[in-house]
Short mmCIF file of C-alpha atoms in Angstrom, two decimals:
data_model
loop_
_atom_site.label_atom_id
_atom_site.label_comp_id
_atom_site.label_asym_id
_atom_site.label_seq_id
_atom_site.Cartn_x
_atom_site.Cartn_y
_atom_site.Cartn_z
CA UNK A 1 -3.05 20.17 4.02
CA UNK A 2 -1.98 18.71 0.73
CA UNK A 3 -1.83 15.05 1.71
CA UNK A 4 -4.18 12.32 2.78
CA UNK A 5 -5.16 12.60 6.41
CA UNK A 6 -6.61 10.00 8.70
CA UNK A 7 -8.13 10.18 12.14
CA UNK A 8 -7.74 9.10 14.77
CA UNK A 9 -4.09 8.09 14.49
CA UNK A 10 -4.48 5.62 17.32
CA UNK A 11 -7.58 3.89 18.61
CA UNK A 12 -7.91 1.47 21.47
CA UNK A 13 -11.20 -0.39 21.67
CA UNK A 14 -12.57 -3.02 23.95
CA UNK A 15 -13.69 -6.20 22.29
CA UNK A 16 -17.26 -5.77 21.10
CA UNK A 17 -17.13 -2.02 20.67
CA UNK A 18 -17.87 -0.29 17.37
CA UNK A 19 -15.23 1.99 15.84
CA UNK A 20 -15.23 4.52 13.01
CA UNK A 21 -12.09 5.50 11.14
CA UNK A 22 -12.01 8.59 8.98
CA UNK A 23 -10.08 9.36 5.81
CA UNK A 24 -9.74 12.75 4.13
CA UNK A 25 -8.32 12.19 0.64
CA UNK A 26 -6.42 14.69 -1.43
CA UNK A 27 -8.90 17.21 -2.80
CA UNK A 28 -10.18 16.22 -6.22
CA UNK A 29 -9.00 12.62 -6.07
CA UNK A 30 -11.64 10.36 -7.54
CA UNK A 31 -10.36 7.01 -6.31
CA UNK A 32 -10.13 6.02 -2.68
CA UNK A 33 -8.80 2.76 -1.26
CA UNK A 34 -8.77 1.20 2.18
CA UNK A 35 -6.12 -1.33 3.16
CA UNK A 36 -5.46 -3.31 6.34
CA UNK A 37 -1.88 -3.88 7.46
CA UNK A 38 -1.23 -6.41 10.19
CA UNK A 39 2.01 -6.21 12.14
CA UNK A 40 4.96 -7.32 10.03
CA UNK A 41 2.84 -7.83 6.93
CA UNK A 42 2.17 -5.99 3.72
CA UNK A 43 -1.09 -4.09 3.29
CA UNK A 44 -4.16 -6.07 2.24
CA UNK A 45 -6.87 -4.50 0.08
CA UNK A 46 -10.23 -3.95 1.75
CA UNK A 47 -12.39 -1.80 -0.50
CA UNK A 48 -12.38 0.75 -3.33
CA UNK A 49 -14.48 3.80 -4.15
CA UNK A 50 -14.75 5.77 -7.34
CA UNK A 51 -16.33 9.04 -6.24
CA UNK A 52 -19.23 7.97 -4.00
CA UNK A 53 -19.67 4.54 -5.59
CA UNK A 54 -18.19 1.56 -3.79
CA UNK A 55 -17.11 -0.52 -6.77
CA UNK A 56 -15.19 -3.25 -4.99
CA UNK A 57 -15.62 -4.48 -1.44
CA UNK A 58 -14.23 -7.94 -2.01
CA UNK A 59 -11.49 -7.48 0.58
CA UNK A 60 -13.72 -6.71 3.55
CA UNK A 61 -13.09 -9.65 5.90
CA UNK A 62 -16.59 -9.90 7.33
CA UNK A 63 -19.97 -8.19 7.41
CA UNK A 64 -18.80 -6.36 10.53
CA UNK A 65 -16.79 -4.11 8.23
CA UNK A 66 -18.58 -1.33 6.42
CA UNK A 67 -17.25 1.62 4.43
CA UNK A 68 -18.92 4.67 2.94
CA UNK A 69 -18.05 7.78 0.99
CA UNK A 70 -21.41 9.53 0.68
CA UNK A 71 -20.31 12.74 -1.04
CA UNK A 72 -17.37 11.39 -2.94
CA UNK A 73 -14.79 12.96 -0.66
CA UNK A 74 -14.36 11.94 2.99
CA UNK A 75 -14.67 8.24 3.69
CA UNK A 76 -15.40 6.33 6.87
CA UNK A 77 -14.52 2.75 7.63
CA UNK A 78 -16.69 1.31 10.37
CA UNK A 79 -16.02 -1.88 12.24
CA UNK A 80 -18.81 -3.27 14.37
CA UNK A 81 -18.35 -5.54 17.37
CA UNK A 82 -14.57 -5.38 17.14
CA UNK A 83 -12.56 -8.55 17.69
CA UNK A 84 -8.91 -8.96 18.63
CA UNK A 85 -8.06 -10.10 15.11
CA UNK A 86 -9.15 -6.67 13.86
CA UNK A 87 -6.07 -5.14 15.48
CA UNK A 88 -4.02 -3.66 12.64
CA UNK A 89 -3.10 -0.42 10.94
CA UNK A 90 -5.83 0.78 8.59
CA UNK A 91 -4.48 2.69 5.62
CA UNK A 92 -6.34 4.99 3.30
CA UNK A 93 -5.03 5.98 -0.12
CA UNK A 94 -6.36 8.22 -2.85
CA UNK A 95 -5.50 8.70 -6.48
CA UNK A 96 -6.56 10.79 -9.46
CA UNK A 97 -7.01 8.66 -12.59
CA UNK A 98 -5.20 10.20 -15.51
CA UNK A 99 -6.23 7.65 -18.12
CA UNK A 100 -2.61 7.37 -19.15
CA UNK A 101 -1.48 4.51 -17.03
CA UNK A 102 -1.27 3.43 -13.42
CA UNK A 103 -2.34 6.02 -10.93
CA UNK A 104 -0.05 6.75 -8.07
CA UNK A 105 -1.78 6.07 -4.78
CA UNK A 106 -1.02 8.55 -2.03
CA UNK A 107 -1.25 7.14 1.44
CA UNK A 108 -2.30 8.62 4.71
CA UNK A 109 -0.40 7.92 7.95
CA UNK A 110 -2.83 5.19 8.95
CA UNK A 111 -4.94 4.51 12.01
CA UNK A 112 -3.49 1.96 14.42
CA UNK A 113 -6.37 0.03 15.95
CA UNK A 114 -5.77 -2.08 19.03
CA UNK A 115 -8.60 -4.25 20.29
CA UNK A 116 -8.24 -5.43 23.86
CA UNK B 1 -4.61 -14.88 -8.20
CA UNK B 2 -2.02 -12.17 -8.49
CA UNK B 3 0.77 -12.19 -5.92
CA UNK B 4 4.09 -10.59 -5.02
CA UNK B 5 7.03 -12.28 -3.33
CA UNK B 6 9.84 -10.31 -1.72
CA UNK B 7 13.07 -11.45 -0.16
CA UNK B 8 12.80 -11.69 3.58
CA UNK B 9 14.57 -9.27 5.86
CA UNK B 10 15.90 -7.78 7.83
CA UNK B 11 18.75 -6.63 5.65
CA UNK B 12 21.66 -4.95 7.41
CA UNK B 13 24.30 -3.10 5.42
CA UNK B 14 27.13 -0.71 6.04
CA UNK B 15 26.97 2.77 4.57
CA UNK B 16 28.01 2.91 0.89
CA UNK B 17 27.31 -0.79 0.35
CA UNK B 18 25.39 -2.06 -2.67
CA UNK B 19 21.74 -2.94 -2.11
CA UNK B 20 19.54 -5.47 -3.86
CA UNK B 21 16.06 -6.40 -2.68
CA UNK B 22 14.51 -9.13 -4.78
CA UNK B 23 10.90 -9.03 -5.89
CA UNK B 24 9.06 -11.47 -8.15
CA UNK B 25 5.42 -11.47 -9.13
CA UNK B 26 2.62 -13.60 -10.51
CA UNK B 27 -0.09 -11.91 -12.54
CA UNK B 28 -2.61 -12.96 -15.15
CA UNK B 29 -2.93 -9.57 -16.84
CA UNK B 30 -0.51 -6.75 -17.61
CA UNK B 31 0.60 -5.44 -14.26
CA UNK B 32 2.29 -2.22 -13.37
CA UNK B 33 4.96 -2.59 -10.72
CA UNK B 34 5.85 -0.36 -7.81
CA UNK B 35 8.26 0.04 -4.95
CA UNK B 36 6.95 1.87 -1.90
CA UNK B 37 9.02 2.89 1.11
CA UNK B 38 7.96 3.39 4.70
CA UNK B 39 10.39 5.40 6.81
CA UNK B 40 10.17 5.04 10.60
CA UNK B 41 7.07 6.77 11.91
CA UNK B 42 5.89 7.82 8.47
CA UNK B 43 3.32 6.68 5.92
CA UNK B 44 3.92 4.74 2.74
CA UNK B 45 5.51 6.72 -0.07
CA UNK B 46 5.91 5.78 -3.70
CA UNK B 47 9.61 5.28 -4.46
CA UNK B 48 9.43 4.29 -8.13
CA UNK B 49 7.27 2.52 -10.66
CA UNK B 50 7.32 0.86 -14.09
CA UNK B 51 4.35 0.28 -16.33
CA UNK B 52 5.56 -2.17 -18.99
CA UNK B 53 8.24 -4.69 -19.75
CA UNK B 54 11.81 -3.36 -19.86
CA UNK B 55 10.81 -0.05 -18.28
CA UNK B 56 13.22 1.16 -15.62
CA UNK B 57 11.93 3.15 -12.68
CA UNK B 58 14.37 5.32 -10.77
CA UNK B 59 14.32 7.77 -7.90
CA UNK B 60 16.71 8.93 -5.16
CA UNK B 61 19.46 6.67 -6.53
CA UNK B 62 17.24 3.59 -6.47
CA UNK B 63 16.47 1.67 -9.65
CA UNK B 64 14.31 -1.27 -10.67
CA UNK B 65 13.74 -2.80 -14.10
CA UNK B 66 10.52 -4.54 -15.12
CA UNK B 67 11.64 -7.98 -16.36
CA UNK B 68 8.74 -9.84 -17.91
CA UNK B 69 10.81 -12.90 -18.84
CA UNK B 70 11.76 -13.49 -15.20
CA UNK B 71 8.65 -11.82 -13.71
CA UNK B 72 10.89 -9.73 -11.51
CA UNK B 73 11.30 -6.14 -10.34
CA UNK B 74 14.38 -6.13 -8.15
CA UNK B 75 15.28 -2.93 -6.30
CA UNK B 76 18.91 -1.77 -6.42
CA UNK B 77 21.00 1.08 -5.13
CA UNK B 78 24.70 1.46 -5.67
CA UNK B 79 25.61 3.15 -2.40
CA UNK B 80 23.19 3.17 0.52
CA UNK B 81 23.06 5.81 3.22
CA UNK B 82 21.94 5.68 6.81
CA UNK B 83 18.89 7.70 5.78
CA UNK B 84 17.77 4.81 3.54
CA UNK B 85 16.92 2.74 6.60
CA UNK B 86 13.25 1.90 6.14
CA UNK B 87 10.85 -0.86 5.12
CA UNK B 88 10.55 -1.41 1.38
CA UNK B 89 7.43 -2.89 -0.23
CA UNK B 90 7.08 -4.26 -3.74
CA UNK B 91 3.56 -4.08 -5.18
CA UNK B 92 1.67 -4.64 -8.39
CA UNK B 93 -1.45 -3.18 -9.93
CA UNK B 94 -3.26 -5.04 -12.66
CA UNK B 95 -4.57 -2.68 -15.28
CA UNK B 96 -7.19 -5.07 -16.63
CA UNK B 97 -9.37 -5.04 -13.54
CA UNK B 98 -12.97 -4.03 -14.06
CA UNK B 99 -14.38 -0.85 -12.60
CA UNK B 100 -11.03 0.88 -12.96
CA UNK B 101 -10.01 -0.67 -9.68
CA UNK B 102 -6.26 -0.66 -9.68
CA UNK B 103 -5.86 -1.97 -6.19
CA UNK B 104 -2.34 -2.72 -5.12
CA UNK B 105 -1.23 -6.22 -4.24
CA UNK B 106 1.72 -6.16 -1.88
CA UNK B 107 4.71 -8.14 -0.82
CA UNK B 108 5.43 -8.61 2.87
CA UNK B 109 8.03 -5.85 3.00
CA UNK B 110 11.78 -5.94 3.56
CA UNK B 111 13.31 -4.06 6.44
CA UNK B 112 16.62 -2.35 5.68
CA UNK B 113 19.01 -1.07 8.33
CA UNK B 114 22.08 0.88 7.22
CA UNK B 115 24.85 1.33 9.77
CA UNK B 116 27.33 4.21 9.65
#
């Protein structure tokens, strides 16, 4: 497909379980972002990759959150020992820097995580 | 830090009414400004953007002008349609961030319902 894809679309986890969320960016896009969107809120930045390098992880809420993009394409966001406050929609976006101004970020459909 | 403030919703209008959704921002650098839209059951999509003061972004009949003097980027449409029912997010990206990280900082979103 031509867009950003994310899997799974929905995930239900019991408190304390580990989860892994996958993002397939648009082919060739250098930049990849993860955001967290709580119900009724705007997205909040979590982390940013440029190719395989994680250049900014200042938005990760705790050390239970970990993200990787080992080959500069697919990315995985892992949450260890999930808590109820982790329930949210996790959004992935990719962009292709043009050097001529702001890069449009293209978003995937998100993964809705519910922690029971 | 940088922030975005949007008018609270929900906004309910009749078809063909005039729409304004207010957005103001606070930024220390030279932000680019965006409006994203999220239709029911779909992912975030870029609606329009502006990269510098006095730029006007436009798309699908929507317009917004980057006003540096009032730090605003209000979204307008002259005649809304039922199909415009969605959640609208204002966002900014600061171009001065190190590591080419142009993460988006978001408002809370404004829900729009257009009745026939």
